[in-house]
CSV table of C-alpha atoms in Angstrom, one decimal:
chain,number,residue,atom,x,y,z
U,188,UNK,CA,93.9,96.4,133.0
U,189,UNK,CA,96.7,95.3,132.2
U,190,UNK,CA,98.2,92.6,135.6
U,191,UNK,CA,101.9,91.7,136.5
U,192,UNK,CA,101.7,88.5,134.4
U,193,UNK,CA,100.0,90.0,131.4
U,194,UNK,CA,103.4,92.7,131.8
U,195,UNK,CA,105.6,89.4,132.1
U,196,UNK,CA,103.7,87.7,128.6
U,197,UNK,CA,104.2,90.9,126.7
U,198,UNK,CA,107.6,91.3,128.2
U,199,UNK,CA,108.8,88.4,126.9
U,200,UNK,CA,106.9,88.7,123.4
U,201,UNK,CA,108.3,91.9,123.0
U,202,UNK,CA,111.8,90.2,123.6
U,203,UNK,CA,111.2,87.5,120.6
U,204,UNK,CA,110.2,89.8,118.6
U,205,UNK,CA,113.9,92.0,118.4
U,206,UNK,CA,115.5,88.5,118.1
U,207,UNK,CA,113.0,88.2,115.6
U,208,UNK,CA,113.4,91.5,113.3
U,209,UNK,CA,117.5,90.8,113.8
U,210,UNK,CA,116.8,87.6,111.7
U,211,UNK,CA,114.1,88.6,108.9
U,212,UNK,CA,116.9,91.2,108.7
U,213,UNK,CA,119.6,88.5,108.4
U,214,UNK,CA,117.4,86.4,105.8
U,215,UNK,CA,117.2,89.6,103.8
U,216,UNK,CA,120.3,90.2,103.0
U,217,UNK,CA,121.8,86.1,102.4
U,218,UNK,CA,119.0,86.2,99.9
U,219,UNK,CA,120.8,88.9,97.9
U,220,UNK,CA,124.3,88.2,98.9
U,221,UNK,CA,123.0,84.4,96.9
U,222,UNK,CA,121.4,87.0,93.7
U,223,UNK,CA,125.1,88.9,93.6
U,224,UNK,CA,126.8,85.1,94.0
U,225,UNK,CA,124.8,83.6,91.5
U,226,UNK,CA,125.5,86.8,88.9
U,227,UNK,CA,129.0,86.1,89.1
U,228,UNK,CA,128.7,81.7,88.7
U,229,UNK,CA,126.0,82.6,85.4
U,230,UNK,CA,129.0,84.5,83.9
U,231,UNK,CA,131.2,81.5,84.0
U,232,UNK,CA,128.6,79.5,82.9
U,233,UNK,CA,127.7,77.4,86.4
U,234,UNK,CA,124.5,76.7,85.8
U,235,UNK,CA,124.4,73.8,88.8
U,236,UNK,CA,125.7,76.3,91.7
U,237,UNK,CA,123.7,78.9,90.4
U,238,UNK,CA,120.5,76.4,90.3
U,239,UNK,CA,121.5,75.0,94.2
U,240,UNK,CA,121.3,79.0,95.1
U,241,UNK,CA,117.7,79.3,93.8
U,242,UNK,CA,117.0,76.4,95.6
U,243,UNK,CA,118.5,77.5,98.7
U,244,UNK,CA,116.7,81.4,97.8
U,245,UNK,CA,113.3,78.8,98.2
U,246,UNK,CA,114.2,77.6,101.3
U,247,UNK,CA,115.2,81.3,102.9
U,248,UNK,CA,112.4,82.8,101.8
U,249,UNK,CA,110.1,79.8,103.1
U,250,UNK,CA,111.8,80.1,106.4
U,251,UNK,CA,111.5,84.0,106.6
U,252,UNK,CA,107.3,83.6,105.5
U,253,UNK,CA,107.3,81.5,108.5
U,254,UNK,CA,109.3,83.4,110.8
U,255,UNK,CA,106.7,86.4,110.0
U,256,UNK,CA,103.9,83.9,110.9
U,257,UNK,CA,105.2,83.5,113.9
U,258,UNK,CA,106.0,87.7,114.8
U,259,UNK,CA,102.6,88.0,113.5
U,260,UNK,CA,100.6,85.5,115.9
U,261,UNK,CA,103.0,86.7,118.7
U,262,UNK,CA,101.4,90.1,118.1
U,263,UNK,CA,97.8,88.8,118.3
U,264,UNK,CA,98.7,87.1,121.6
U,265,UNK,CA,100.3,90.0,123.1
U,266,UNK,CA,97.4,92.0,122.4
U,267,UNK,CA,94.5,89.9,123.5
U,268,UNK,CA,96.0,87.5,126.1
U,269,UNK,CA,93.9,87.7,129.2
U,270,UNK,CA,95.0,85.2,131.9
U,271,UNK,CA,92.2,82.6,133.1
U,272,UNK,CA,91.2,80.0,136.1
U,273,UNK,CA,93.0,77.8,134.5
U,274,UNK,CA,96.4,77.2,133.4
U,275,UNK,CA,97.3,78.6,129.8
U,276,UNK,CA,99.2,76.0,127.4
U,277,UNK,CA,100.9,79.1,125.5
U,278,UNK,CA,102.7,76.7,123.1
U,279,UNK,CA,99.6,75.7,121.8
U,280,UNK,CA,98.3,78.4,121.4
U,281,UNK,CA,100.7,79.9,119.0
U,282,UNK,CA,100.3,77.2,117.0
U,283,UNK,CA,96.4,77.9,116.7
U,284,UNK,CA,97.5,81.4,116.1
U,285,UNK,CA,100.4,80.7,113.3
U,286,UNK,CA,97.3,78.3,111.6
U,287,UNK,CA,94.9,81.3,111.6
U,288,UNK,CA,97.4,83.4,110.2
U,289,UNK,CA,98.9,80.9,107.7
U,290,UNK,CA,94.6,80.5,106.9
U,291,UNK,CA,95.0,84.6,105.8
U,292,UNK,CA,97.9,84.9,103.7
U,293,UNK,CA,98.2,81.3,102.0
U,294,UNK,CA,102.3,81.4,100.3
U,295,UNK,CA,104.0,80.2,97.6
U,296,UNK,CA,107.8,81.4,97.2
U,297,UNK,CA,107.8,80.3,93.9
U,298,UNK,CA,105.8,83.4,93.1
U,299,UNK,CA,107.8,85.5,95.9
U,300,UNK,CA,108.8,88.5,94.4
U,301,UNK,CA,113.2,88.3,95.7
U,302,UNK,CA,113.0,85.1,94.0
U,303,UNK,CA,111.4,86.8,90.6
U,304,UNK,CA,114.2,89.0,90.7
U,305,UNK,CA,116.9,86.6,91.6
U,306,UNK,CA,115.6,84.6,87.9
U,307,UNK,CA,115.4,87.9,86.6
U,308,UNK,CA,119.1,89.0,87.7
U,309,UNK,CA,120.6,85.5,86.5
U,310,UNK,CA,118.4,85.9,82.8
U,311,UNK,CA,120.0,89.6,82.6
U,312,UNK,CA,124.5,88.2,82.7
U,313,UNK,CA,123.4,86.3,78.7
U,314,UNK,CA,120.6,88.0,77.4
U,315,UNK,CA,120.0,91.6,78.5
U,316,UNK,CA,117.2,93.8,77.3
U,317,UNK,CA,115.6,90.4,76.2
U,318,UNK,CA,112.2,89.2,77.7
U,319,UNK,CA,112.8,86.0,80.0
U,320,UNK,CA,110.2,82.9,78.4
U,321,UNK,CA,106.7,83.8,79.7
U,322,UNK,CA,107.5,87.3,80.6
U,323,UNK,CA,106.5,90.5,77.8
U,324,UNK,CA,108.4,93.0,76.6
U,325,UNK,CA,106.8,96.0,78.0
U,326,UNK,CA,107.2,93.8,81.5
U,327,UNK,CA,110.6,94.5,81.2
U,328,UNK,CA,111.1,98.2,81.2
U,329,UNK,CA,108.2,97.5,84.8
U,330,UNK,CA,111.0,95.5,86.1
U,331,UNK,CA,114.1,97.6,85.7
U,332,UNK,CA,112.0,100.9,86.7
U,333,UNK,CA,110.6,98.8,90.3
U,334,UNK,CA,114.1,97.2,91.2
U,335,UNK,CA,116.6,100.7,89.9
U,336,UNK,CA,117.1,103.1,92.9
U,337,UNK,CA,116.0,106.6,90.9
U,338,UNK,CA,118.1,108.7,93.4
U,339,UNK,CA,121.3,107.9,94.8
U,340,UNK,CA,120.8,111.0,97.1
U,341,UNK,CA,117.9,113.1,98.9
U,342,UNK,CA,117.1,115.8,96.6
U,343,UNK,CA,116.1,117.6,100.5
U,344,UNK,CA,118.7,116.8,102.6
U,345,UNK,CA,121.7,116.0,99.5
U,346,UNK,CA,122.3,112.6,101.3
U,347,UNK,CA,123.1,109.8,99.8
U,348,UNK,CA,120.5,106.9,99.9
U,349,UNK,CA,123.2,104.9,101.7
U,350,UNK,CA,123.4,107.5,104.6
U,351,UNK,CA,119.7,108.3,105.4
U,352,UNK,CA,119.1,107.5,109.2
U,353,UNK,CA,115.1,106.9,107.7
U,354,UNK,CA,114.4,106.5,104.1
U,355,UNK,CA,111.4,106.5,102.8
U,356,UNK,CA,109.7,106.8,99.1
U,357,UNK,CA,107.0,108.0,97.6
U,358,UNK,CA,104.6,105.9,96.5
U,359,UNK,CA,103.7,108.1,93.1
U,360,UNK,CA,107.3,108.2,92.1
U,361,UNK,CA,109.3,106.2,94.3
U,362,UNK,CA,111.9,108.5,94.9
U,363,UNK,CA,114.1,108.2,97.9
U,364,UNK,CA,114.4,110.9,100.7
U,365,UNK,CA,115.2,111.2,104.5
U,366,UNK,CA,112.0,111.2,106.1
U,367,UNK,CA,112.3,113.9,108.1
U,368,UNK,CA,113.4,116.2,105.9
U,369,UNK,CA,110.3,115.4,103.6
U,370,UNK,CA,107.9,115.1,105.8
U,371,UNK,CA,109.1,119.1,107.1
U,372,UNK,CA,108.9,119.6,103.3
U,373,UNK,CA,105.4,118.4,103.1
U,374,UNK,CA,103.8,120.2,106.0
U,375,UNK,CA,105.1,123.5,104.8
U,376,UNK,CA,104.2,123.6,102.0
U,377,UNK,CA,101.1,122.5,103.6
U,378,UNK,CA,100.9,125.8,105.9
U,379,UNK,CA,101.9,128.2,102.9
U,380,UNK,CA,99.0,126.9,100.8
U,381,UNK,CA,96.4,126.8,103.4
U,382,UNK,CA,97.7,130.8,103.8
U,383,UNK,CA,98.2,131.7,99.9
U,384,UNK,CA,95.5,129.6,98.1
U,385,UNK,CA,92.3,128.3,100.8
U,386,UNK,CA,89.7,127.2,98.3
U,387,UNK,CA,92.4,125.9,96.0
U,388,UNK,CA,95.0,123.6,97.1
U,389,UNK,CA,98.1,123.5,95.5
U,390,UNK,CA,99.9,120.0,95.2
U,391,UNK,CA,103.4,119.2,96.2
U,392,UNK,CA,105.5,118.7,93.9
U,393,UNK,CA,108.7,115.6,94.4
U,394,UNK,CA,111.5,118.0,95.2
U,395,UNK,CA,113.6,115.8,92.4
U,396,UNK,CA,114.8,117.8,89.4
U,397,UNK,CA,112.2,117.4,86.8
U,398,UNK,CA,109.7,115.4,88.4
U,399,UNK,CA,105.8,115.8,88.0
U,400,UNK,CA,105.2,113.3,91.2
U,401,UNK,CA,102.9,114.4,94.3
U,402,UNK,CA,104.2,114.2,97.2
U,403,UNK,CA,101.8,113.0,100.1
U,404,UNK,CA,102.7,112.7,104.0
U,405,UNK,CA,100.5,109.4,104.1
U,406,UNK,CA,101.9,108.3,100.5
U,407,UNK,CA,105.3,108.1,102.3
U,408,UNK,CA,106.5,104.6,103.3
U,409,UNK,CA,109.2,102.8,104.2
U,410,UNK,CA,108.9,99.1,103.0
U,411,UNK,CA,111.5,95.7,103.0
U,412,UNK,CA,112.2,96.1,99.7
U,413,UNK,CA,113.1,99.7,99.8
U,414,UNK,CA,115.6,98.6,102.7
U,415,UNK,CA,116.8,95.6,100.3
U,416,UNK,CA,117.0,98.1,97.0
U,417,UNK,CA,119.5,100.2,99.3
U,418,UNK,CA,121.5,97.4,100.5
U,419,UNK,CA,122.0,95.8,97.0
U,420,UNK,CA,122.8,99.8,95.4
U,421,UNK,CA,125.6,99.7,98.3
U,422,UNK,CA,127.1,96.4,97.4
U,423,UNK,CA,127.3,96.8,93.5
U,424,UNK,CA,128.4,100.3,94.3
U,425,UNK,CA,131.5,98.4,96.8
U,426,UNK,CA,132.0,96.0,93.9
U,427,UNK,CA,132.2,98.7,91.6
U,428,UNK,CA,135.1,100.0,93.5
U,429,UNK,CA,136.8,97.1,94.2
U,430,UNK,CA,136.7,96.3,90.3
U,431,UNK,CA,138.3,99.5,89.3
U,432,UNK,CA,141.2,99.2,91.7
U,433,UNK,CA,141.8,95.9,90.4
U,434,UNK,CA,141.9,97.1,87.5
U,435,UNK,CA,144.5,100.0,88.2
U,436,UNK,CA,146.5,98.2,90.3
U,437,UNK,CA,146.9,94.9,87.6
U,438,UNK,CA,150.2,96.1,85.7
U,439,UNK,CA,151.9,93.4,83.1
U,440,UNK,CA,155.6,94.1,83.2
U,441,UNK,CA,155.8,94.5,80.2
U,442,UNK,CA,153.8,97.5,80.1
U,443,UNK,CA,156.2,99.4,82.5
U,444,UNK,CA,157.4,102.4,81.0
U,445,UNK,CA,160.3,104.4,82.7
U,446,UNK,CA,159.3,107.7,84.4
U,447,UNK,CA,160.7,110.8,83.3
U,448,UNK,CA,162.8,112.5,85.7
U,449,UNK,CA,161.8,116.2,86.5
U,450,UNK,CA,165.1,117.1,87.2
U,451,UNK,CA,168.7,115.1,86.6
U,452,UNK,CA,169.8,113.2,89.0
U,453,UNK,CA,173.7,112.3,89.4
U,454,UNK,CA,174.9,109.3,91.0
U,455,UNK,CA,178.0,109.1,92.6
């Protein structure tokens, strides 16, 4: 049974967790921006700056991992804390819980998926379609498929992926949906199946045109990588639009030709 002291501890932890989630999102955005900037620097063969960004990315990933461990440790304390006759040393308690979390999930930033994507993006600038050193040919296809946005709009709601309020994707085929729309779609299919084919369940097919994937409610997820990929898609779209506008507005004086008037105009 919760006591006032337990409620205060849990309330404090909840407030800390809100701030933690905001900071973790900032870390993810920073890593994404670093990758996009590194691509531009690589185009100009500025290898020194690219290496500096890669080192900064390593530091951010390490800081993000440590912050996530603190968040998990706080969750553990919130769930198990009970007051005692002795004064609780929360600093020591948090330190002990963090150490337990770290022992459960060893971390090496050099093998982090986001660092791998950073290196691959830089490599692609001058070696598109070529395997990186130590990478097999078939890995290129797998990597490209895993990073790309498979659909730019929800097949059910029609909303662009960057406008979805609660995006989820299928583990099976990776197509992205609005959460409420796809769950309603799956549940309606299950209800209809029970009425018409009680003894032979018919799987719910992905709503994306031509996709043979099967949709299962507990296989619809919204993980960290999905949010990052959607954000990267948005940024690349914005960058592409800016480039197009720049191309259209840059006109050399020598290229200017007089426009023919639709009707003659007399000057007084």
